[in-house]
């Protein structure tokens, strides 16, 4: 019957070295049970420091008003909305890996899905900060929710894409959180059963909801995973589509483009996978998980990066072509002068974006570079710098020169409090990620065990002889097992 779990030798193993079920548990759960390393404390304290700076920057903005930011009469959306769109994009890879790749039964997702799902949740938490604090009078934030009220016929504007954003992102956050947590339950029960200290046993016992690993529990767990994957799949496409509507439904030259929804979705997956690479390359080194997050995982994700980077490149070129082909002078000006012209005030940002997002990922066509960890780490950072500049270019270069030359803005540069707010969201993201890596398994233990006998290196070696057998021999062997 073992032959029914057979996987072709052409596929490289997803778990390196001679591992059995007990060793998988030991390797992944050990960092949770050990005391945090010095490296962990250094990273955690730096993150807390950044978070503190961010909280103070928000305090300044709430106390003294949005005037603390360098927004002006033409640029009403600056760094804050740029950062909002960027963080929402970062959160996309997690749901893609967990939902779509689960439905397609892709085995390689098991090594990376847990960290990617956690990253999604933390990134959406960071993204949500920007529109809320951008309101200025943040105590009025509850006005964005459509609830029965005593203010007469005062309702939210259901025609506004900004309201659609509220619905899309809150739904996305809820489903992602459920998906991540339901996947954690079997692993939390494993940590509970291994716990020596009473408080750890109690805490993980509460978190694992009394999981016993019975057939009924696993059956319900599988069913829930499939239902959540089915719900999440449209969300992967819809959330960034709705974010793109913030721009595409307006009449501002440079914004009202029908290509925005697919282009934003491809860009989000592109930047999300780059951030997953950044985090996993660090995690696998610090937590000694090289045998579970293998070079194969890194290579497959680099293939996704080169694909989505090329899609984004096609979208950039399509935009340029349509701005010329449409013969709308205002649209043409927004692209030809505000962006393409390298001597215009923000021309440098457009070309930096082009270099980081379109040209640099093409090095991943070469297998040696796809499998090089230093190159991959460097490129993952470059891609996210490029994707930040993409959002900045879309927002700022479209509005800093409007129809009246007399109101053409002076050069927009962020204030220290805008930069502080952005740095603070990095602090929030990494503080959450460090806590997650300390108290929860960074890799899904149960899912690794699920693929171990099919894709583990030692089991694959045992199956190597199968390819040399004739079909008749295999047929008789399988049927003799049945009898």
Coordinates of C-alpha atoms in Angstrom, one line a residue:
X1 CA 0.0 0.0 0.0
X2 CA 3.0 2.3 0.5
X3 CA 3.2 2.4 -3.3
X4 CA 0.0 4.4 -3.4
X5 CA 1.8 7.2 -1.7
X6 CA 4.4 7.2 -4.5
X7 CA 5.7 10.5 -6.0
X8 CA 7.9 10.7 -9.1
X9 CA 11.7 10.9 -8.5
X10 CA 11.8 13.9 -10.9
X11 CA 10.2 16.0 -8.1
X12 CA 12.9 17.1 -5.6
X13 CA 12.1 16.3 -1.9
X14 CA 10.4 19.0 0.2
X15 CA 11.9 17.7 3.5
X16 CA 15.6 17.2 3.5
X17 CA 17.6 14.5 5.3
X18 CA 16.5 11.4 7.2
X19 CA 13.4 12.7 9.1
X20 CA 10.6 10.8 10.9
X21 CA 7.5 12.2 12.6
X22 CA 9.1 12.6 16.0
X23 CA 12.1 14.6 14.6
X24 CA 9.7 16.9 12.6
X25 CA 8.0 17.8 15.9
X26 CA 11.3 18.2 17.7
X27 CA 12.8 20.5 15.1
X28 CA 9.9 22.8 14.7
X29 CA 8.6 23.0 18.3
X30 CA 12.0 23.2 20.0
X31 CA 12.4 27.0 19.3
X32 CA 9.1 27.6 21.1
X33 CA 10.2 25.6 24.2
X34 CA 13.7 27.1 24.4
X35 CA 14.5 30.5 25.9
X36 CA 14.6 33.2 23.2
X37 CA 18.1 33.8 21.7
X38 CA 20.1 37.0 22.0
X39 CA 19.4 37.6 18.3
X40 CA 15.6 37.3 19.0
X41 CA 15.9 39.9 21.8
X42 CA 17.9 42.3 19.7
X43 CA 15.3 42.1 16.8
X44 CA 12.4 42.4 19.2
X45 CA 13.7 45.4 21.0
X46 CA 14.5 47.2 17.8
X47 CA 10.9 46.5 16.6
X48 CA 9.5 47.8 19.9
X49 CA 11.6 51.0 19.5
X50 CA 10.3 51.6 16.0
X51 CA 6.7 50.9 17.2
X52 CA 7.2 53.5 20.0
X53 CA 8.4 56.1 17.5
X54 CA 5.3 55.3 15.4
X55 CA 3.0 55.8 18.3
X56 CA 4.6 59.2 19.1
X57 CA 4.2 60.2 15.4
X58 CA 0.5 59.4 15.5
X59 CA 0.2 61.3 18.8
X60 CA 1.6 64.4 17.1
X61 CA -0.7 64.0 14.1
X62 CA -3.9 63.5 16.2
X63 CA -3.0 66.3 18.7
X64 CA -2.0 69.0 16.2
X65 CA -3.9 67.8 13.1
X66 CA -3.0 66.5 9.6
X67 CA -1.0 69.7 9.1
X68 CA 1.9 67.8 10.8
X69 CA 2.2 66.0 7.5
X70 CA 3.5 67.8 4.5
X71 CA 0.3 67.4 2.5
X72 CA -0.7 70.5 0.5
X73 CA -3.5 71.8 -1.8
X74 CA -2.8 69.5 -4.7
X75 CA -1.4 66.5 -2.8
X76 CA -4.1 65.5 -0.4
X77 CA -2.9 61.8 -0.5
X78 CA 0.8 61.4 0.2
X79 CA 2.9 58.8 2.1
X80 CA -0.1 57.6 4.1
X81 CA -2.2 56.2 1.3
X82 CA 1.0 55.0 -0.5
X83 CA 1.8 53.0 2.6
X84 CA -1.7 51.8 3.0
X85 CA -1.8 50.3 -0.6
X86 CA 1.7 48.9 -0.1
X87 CA 0.9 47.1 3.1
X88 CA -2.4 45.6 1.7
X89 CA -0.2 44.2 -1.2
X90 CA 2.3 42.7 1.2
X91 CA -0.6 40.7 2.8
X92 CA -1.6 39.0 -0.5
X93 CA 0.9 36.2 -0.7
X94 CA -0.3 34.5 2.5
X95 CA -3.8 34.0 1.2
X96 CA -2.6 33.0 -2.2
X97 CA -0.3 30.3 -0.7
X98 CA -2.8 29.1 1.8
X99 CA -6.1 29.2 -0.2
X100 CA -5.4 28.8 -3.9
X101 CA -2.4 26.4 -3.6
X102 CA -4.4 24.3 -1.1
X103 CA -7.2 23.9 -3.6
X104 CA -4.6 23.0 -6.3
X105 CA -3.0 20.5 -3.8
X106 CA 0.5 22.0 -4.2
X107 CA 2.7 20.1 -1.7
X108 CA 5.4 22.9 -1.5
X109 CA 3.1 25.3 0.2
X110 CA 3.4 23.3 3.5
X111 CA 6.8 24.7 4.4
X112 CA 5.9 28.3 3.9
X113 CA 2.1 28.7 4.4
X114 CA 2.1 29.3 8.2
X115 CA 4.5 32.2 8.2
X116 CA 2.9 33.7 5.0
X117 CA -0.6 33.6 6.6
X118 CA 0.7 35.3 9.8
X119 CA 2.4 37.9 7.6
X120 CA -1.0 38.6 5.9
X121 CA -2.7 39.3 9.2
X122 CA 0.1 41.6 10.5
X123 CA 0.3 43.4 7.2
X124 CA -3.4 44.1 7.1
X125 CA -3.3 45.3 10.7
X126 CA -0.6 47.8 9.5
X127 CA -2.5 48.8 6.4
X128 CA -5.6 49.6 8.4
X129 CA -3.8 52.2 10.5
X130 CA -3.3 54.6 7.6
X131 CA -6.9 55.4 6.5
X132 CA -8.0 55.6 10.1
X133 CA -5.4 58.1 11.2
X134 CA -5.6 60.0 7.9
X135 CA -9.1 61.0 8.9
X136 CA -7.6 63.6 11.3
X137 CA -10.6 63.6 13.6
X138 CA -10.1 59.9 14.3
X139 CA -12.8 59.9 17.0
X140 CA -15.3 60.1 14.1
X141 CA -13.9 56.8 12.6
X142 CA -17.1 54.9 13.4
X143 CA -19.0 57.0 10.9
X144 CA -17.5 54.8 8.1
X145 CA -19.7 51.8 9.3
X146 CA -23.2 51.7 8.0
X147 CA -25.3 51.2 11.1
X148 CA -28.8 52.3 12.1
X149 CA -28.4 55.7 13.7
X150 CA -30.3 58.6 15.2
X151 CA -28.8 61.2 12.9
X152 CA -31.7 61.3 10.5
X153 CA -31.0 60.1 6.9
X154 CA -27.2 60.3 7.4
X155 CA -25.7 57.2 5.8
X156 CA -22.4 56.3 4.4
X157 CA -22.0 56.8 0.6
X158 CA -22.4 53.3 -0.8
X159 CA -21.2 54.5 -4.2
X160 CA -17.7 55.4 -2.8
X161 CA -14.9 52.9 -3.3
X162 CA -13.4 54.2 0.0
X163 CA -16.4 52.5 1.7
X164 CA -15.9 49.3 -0.4
X165 CA -12.4 49.3 1.0
X166 CA -13.7 49.2 4.5
X167 CA -15.8 46.1 3.7
X168 CA -13.2 44.4 1.6
X169 CA -10.3 44.8 4.1
X170 CA -12.4 43.9 7.2
X171 CA -13.7 40.8 5.4
X172 CA -10.2 39.9 4.2
X173 CA -8.8 40.3 7.8
X174 CA -11.5 38.1 9.3
X175 CA -11.2 35.3 6.9
X176 CA -7.4 35.3 7.0
X177 CA -7.4 35.2 10.8
X178 CA -9.8 32.3 10.8
X179 CA -7.8 30.4 8.2
X180 CA -4.5 31.0 10.1
X181 CA -5.9 30.1 13.5
X182 CA -7.8 27.0 12.4
X183 CA -4.6 25.7 10.8
X184 CA -2.7 26.3 14.1
X185 CA -5.1 24.3 16.3
X186 CA -3.5 20.8 15.7
X187 CA 0.0 22.2 16.3
X188 CA -1.1 24.1 19.4
X189 CA -2.3 20.7 20.8
X190 CA 1.1 19.2 20.1
X191 CA 2.8 22.0 22.0
X192 CA 0.2 21.6 24.8
X193 CA 0.9 17.8 25.1
X194 CA 4.7 18.5 25.3
X195 CA 4.5 21.3 27.8
X196 CA 6.3 20.8 31.1
X197 CA 5.2 24.0 32.9
X198 CA 1.6 24.3 34.2
X199 CA 0.9 27.7 32.8
X200 CA 2.1 26.7 29.3
X201 CA -0.1 23.6 29.4
X202 CA -3.1 25.7 30.5
X203 CA -2.4 28.5 27.9
X204 CA -1.9 26.1 24.9
X205 CA -4.8 24.0 26.2
X206 CA -7.1 27.0 26.0
X207 CA -5.8 28.0 22.5
X208 CA -6.1 24.4 21.1
X209 CA -9.9 24.2 22.0
X210 CA -9.5 20.7 23.4
X211 CA -8.2 19.1 20.2
X212 CA -7.5 15.4 20.6
X213 CA -6.5 14.4 17.1
X214 CA -9.5 12.1 16.7
X215 CA -10.7 11.1 13.2
X216 CA -13.8 13.4 13.7
X217 CA -11.6 16.3 14.6
X218 CA -9.4 15.8 11.5
X219 CA -12.5 15.4 9.3
X220 CA -14.0 18.7 10.5
X221 CA -10.6 20.4 10.2
X222 CA -10.2 19.3 6.6
X223 CA -13.8 20.4 5.8
X224 CA -13.3 23.8 7.4
X225 CA -9.9 24.3 5.6
X226 CA -11.6 23.7 2.2
X227 CA -14.6 26.0 3.0
X228 CA -12.2 28.8 4.1
X229 CA -10.0 28.2 1.1
X230 CA -13.0 28.5 -1.2
X231 CA -14.0 31.8 0.5
X232 CA -10.5 33.2 0.4
X233 CA -9.8 32.5 -3.2
X234 CA -12.2 35.3 -4.5
X235 CA -10.8 37.5 -1.8
X236 CA -7.3 37.3 -3.2
X237 CA -8.6 38.8 -6.4
X238 CA -11.2 41.2 -5.0
X239 CA -9.4 43.0 -2.1
X240 CA -6.7 44.6 -4.3
X241 CA -9.3 45.1 -7.1
X242 CA -11.3 47.2 -4.6
X243 CA -8.2 49.1 -3.5
X244 CA -7.5 49.9 -7.2
X245 CA -11.0 51.3 -7.5
X246 CA -10.0 54.1 -5.1
X247 CA -8.1 55.4 -8.1
X248 CA -9.7 53.8 -11.2
X249 CA -13.2 55.2 -10.5
X250 CA -11.9 58.8 -10.3
X251 CA -11.5 61.1 -13.3
X252 CA -7.9 62.1 -12.5
X253 CA -5.5 61.7 -15.4
X254 CA -3.1 58.8 -14.5
X255 CA -5.7 57.2 -12.3
X256 CA -8.9 56.5 -14.3
X257 CA -7.5 53.4 -16.0
X258 CA -9.4 50.1 -16.6
X259 CA -6.2 48.1 -16.3
X260 CA -5.8 48.9 -12.6
X261 CA -7.6 45.9 -11.1
X262 CA -5.6 43.1 -12.6
X263 CA -2.4 45.2 -12.5
X264 CA -2.9 45.9 -8.8
X265 CA -3.6 42.2 -8.0
X266 CA -0.5 41.0 -9.9
X267 CA 1.6 43.7 -8.1
X268 CA 0.2 42.7 -4.7
X269 CA 1.2 39.0 -5.2
X270 CA 4.6 40.1 -6.5
X271 CA 5.3 42.3 -3.5
X272 CA 3.7 39.7 -1.1
X273 CA 5.9 36.9 -2.3
X274 CA 9.0 39.1 -2.0
X275 CA 8.2 39.8 1.6
X276 CA 7.6 36.1 2.3
X277 CA 11.1 35.5 0.9
X278 CA 12.6 38.2 3.1
X279 CA 11.1 36.8 6.3
X280 CA 11.6 33.1 5.5
X281 CA 15.2 33.4 4.6
X282 CA 15.8 35.1 8.0
X283 CA 13.6 32.6 9.9
X284 CA 15.2 29.5 8.4
X285 CA 18.6 30.7 9.4
X286 CA 17.7 32.0 12.9
X287 CA 15.5 29.0 13.8
X288 CA 17.6 26.4 12.0
X289 CA 14.8 25.3 9.7
X290 CA 16.9 24.7 6.6
X291 CA 15.6 21.2 6.2
X292 CA 12.0 22.3 6.0
X293 CA 12.2 25.6 4.1
X294 CA 14.5 24.1 1.4
X295 CA 16.1 25.6 -1.7
X296 CA 13.2 24.1 -3.7
X297 CA 10.7 26.3 -1.8
X298 CA 12.9 29.3 -2.4
X299 CA 13.2 28.5 -6.1
X300 CA 9.4 28.0 -6.7
X301 CA 8.7 31.3 -5.0
X302 CA 11.3 33.0 -7.2
X303 CA 9.4 31.6 -10.3
X304 CA 6.2 33.2 -9.0
X305 CA 8.1 36.5 -8.5
X306 CA 9.5 36.5 -12.1
X307 CA 6.0 35.7 -13.5
X308 CA 4.1 38.4 -11.5
X309 CA 7.0 40.9 -12.1
X310 CA 6.6 40.3 -15.9
X311 CA 2.8 40.8 -15.7
X312 CA 3.4 44.1 -13.9
X313 CA 5.9 45.1 -16.6
X314 CA 3.3 44.4 -19.3
X315 CA 0.8 46.5 -17.3
X316 CA 3.2 49.4 -17.1
X317 CA 3.9 49.3 -20.9
X318 CA 0.1 49.0 -21.6
X319 CA -0.5 52.1 -19.6
X320 CA 2.1 54.0 -21.5
X321 CA 0.7 52.8 -24.8
X322 CA -2.9 53.7 -24.0
X323 CA -1.9 57.2 -22.7
X324 CA -0.5 57.8 -26.2
X325 CA -3.1 55.9 -28.2
X326 CA -6.1 57.5 -26.4
X327 CA -5.0 61.0 -27.6
X328 CA -6.2 62.6 -24.4
X329 CA -3.8 65.5 -23.9
X330 CA -4.2 65.4 -20.1
X331 CA -3.6 61.7 -19.8
X332 CA -0.7 62.0 -22.2
X333 CA 0.8 64.8 -20.1
X334 CA 0.5 62.7 -16.9
X335 CA 2.6 59.9 -18.4
X336 CA 4.9 61.7 -20.8
X337 CA 5.8 64.6 -18.6
X338 CA 5.1 63.7 -15.0
X339 CA 6.5 60.2 -15.2
X340 CA 8.6 59.3 -18.3
X341 CA 10.5 62.6 -18.4
X342 CA 13.4 61.8 -16.1
X343 CA 14.1 65.5 -15.6
X344 CA 10.6 66.2 -14.2
X345 CA 10.4 66.5 -10.4
X346 CA 9.4 62.8 -9.9
X347 CA 10.8 61.3 -13.1
X348 CA 13.5 59.6 -11.0
X349 CA 10.9 57.7 -8.9
X350 CA 9.2 56.3 -12.1
X351 CA 12.5 55.0 -13.5
X352 CA 13.6 53.6 -10.1
X353 CA 10.2 51.7 -10.0
X354 CA 10.8 50.4 -13.6
X355 CA 14.3 49.2 -12.7
X356 CA 13.3 47.4 -9.4
X357 CA 10.0 45.9 -10.6
X358 CA 10.5 45.0 -14.3
X359 CA 14.2 44.7 -15.1
X360 CA 15.7 43.3 -11.9
X361 CA 13.4 40.2 -11.4
X362 CA 14.4 39.0 -14.9
X363 CA 17.6 37.6 -13.4
X364 CA 15.5 34.8 -12.0
X365 CA 15.3 33.2 -15.4
X366 CA 18.7 31.8 -14.6
X367 CA 18.5 28.7 -12.3
X368 CA 21.7 29.3 -10.5
X369 CA 20.5 32.8 -9.4
X370 CA 17.1 31.5 -8.5
X371 CA 18.7 29.1 -6.1
X372 CA 21.2 31.6 -4.6
X373 CA 20.1 32.7 -1.2
X374 CA 22.1 35.9 -1.0
X375 CA 20.7 37.0 -4.5
X376 CA 17.2 36.0 -3.5
X377 CA 17.3 38.0 -0.2
X378 CA 18.8 41.1 -1.9
X379 CA 16.2 40.8 -4.7
X380 CA 13.3 40.4 -2.3
X381 CA 14.2 43.7 -0.7
X382 CA 14.7 45.4 -4.1
X383 CA 11.3 44.3 -5.3
X384 CA 9.5 45.7 -2.2
X385 CA 11.3 49.0 -2.6
X386 CA 10.2 49.0 -6.2
X387 CA 6.6 48.2 -5.3
X388 CA 6.5 51.0 -2.8
X389 CA 7.7 53.4 -5.5
X390 CA 5.0 52.1 -7.8
X391 CA 2.3 53.2 -5.3
X392 CA 4.1 56.5 -4.7
X393 CA 4.4 57.2 -8.5
X394 CA 0.7 56.4 -9.1
X395 CA -0.5 58.6 -6.3
X396 CA 1.8 61.6 -6.3
X397 CA 2.7 62.0 -10.0
X398 CA -1.0 62.0 -10.9
X399 CA -2.0 64.8 -8.6
X400 CA 0.9 67.1 -7.9
X401 CA 0.2 69.0 -11.2
X402 CA -3.5 69.5 -11.8
X403 CA -5.4 71.5 -14.5
X404 CA -4.3 74.9 -13.1
X405 CA -0.6 75.6 -13.4
X406 CA -1.0 78.3 -10.7
X407 CA -1.7 75.5 -8.2
X408 CA 1.1 73.3 -9.2
X409 CA 2.5 72.1 -6.0
X410 CA 5.9 72.7 -4.6
X411 CA 8.0 69.6 -4.3
X412 CA 6.3 67.1 -1.9
X413 CA 8.6 65.5 0.6
X414 CA 7.3 63.8 3.7
X415 CA 7.7 65.3 7.2
X416 CA 9.5 63.4 10.0
X417 CA 6.1 62.4 11.4
X418 CA 5.0 60.8 8.1
X419 CA 8.2 58.9 8.1
X420 CA 7.8 58.0 11.8
X421 CA 4.3 56.7 11.2
X422 CA 5.6 54.4 8.4
X423 CA 8.5 53.2 10.5
X424 CA 6.0 52.6 13.3
X425 CA 4.1 50.2 11.1
X426 CA 7.3 48.2 10.5
X427 CA 7.7 48.1 14.3
X428 CA 4.2 46.8 14.7
X429 CA 4.7 44.2 11.9
X430 CA 8.0 42.8 13.2
X431 CA 6.9 43.0 16.9
X432 CA 4.0 40.8 16.0
X433 CA 6.2 38.5 13.9
X434 CA 8.8 38.0 16.6
X435 CA 6.1 37.2 19.2
X436 CA 4.5 34.8 16.7
X437 CA 7.8 33.0 16.0
X438 CA 8.4 32.7 19.8
X439 CA 5.0 31.3 20.9
X440 CA 3.7 29.5 17.7
X441 CA 5.2 27.0 15.3
X442 CA 6.5 29.0 12.3
X443 CA 6.0 25.9 10.1
X444 CA 2.8 23.8 10.1
X445 CA 3.9 20.6 11.9
X446 CA 0.8 18.6 10.9
X447 CA 1.0 19.6 7.3
X448 CA 4.7 18.7 7.0
X449 CA 3.9 15.3 8.5
X450 CA 1.1 14.9 5.9
X451 CA 3.6 15.1 3.0
X452 CA 6.6 13.5 4.8
X453 CA 6.1 9.9 3.5
X454 CA 5.5 11.2 -0.1
X455 CA 8.0 14.1 -0.4
X456 CA 10.6 13.4 2.4
X457 CA 14.1 12.8 1.1
X458 CA 14.6 9.4 2.9
X459 CA 11.1 8.1 1.7
X460 CA 11.8 9.2 -1.9
X461 CA 15.0 7.2 -1.9
X462 CA 13.1 4.2 -0.8
X463 CA 10.7 4.7 -3.7
X464 CA 13.5 5.1 -6.2
X465 CA 13.4 1.4 -7.2
X466 CA 9.7 1.7 -8.1
X467 CA 10.5 3.5 -11.3
X468 CA 12.6 0.6 -12.5
X469 CA 9.8 -2.0 -12.0
X470 CA 7.5 -3.0 -14.7
X471 CA 3.8 -2.1 -14.6
X472 CA 2.8 -5.8 -14.3
X473 CA 5.0 -6.2 -11.2
X474 CA 3.5 -3.2 -9.5
X475 CA -0.1 -4.4 -10.4
X476 CA 0.5 -7.8 -8.7
X477 CA 2.2 -6.2 -5.7
X478 CA -0.7 -3.8 -5.0
X479 CA -3.2 -6.5 -5.4
X480 CA -1.3 -8.9 -3.2
X481 CA -1.5 -6.2 -0.5
X482 CA -5.3 -6.1 -0.9
X483 CA -5.6 -9.9 -0.5

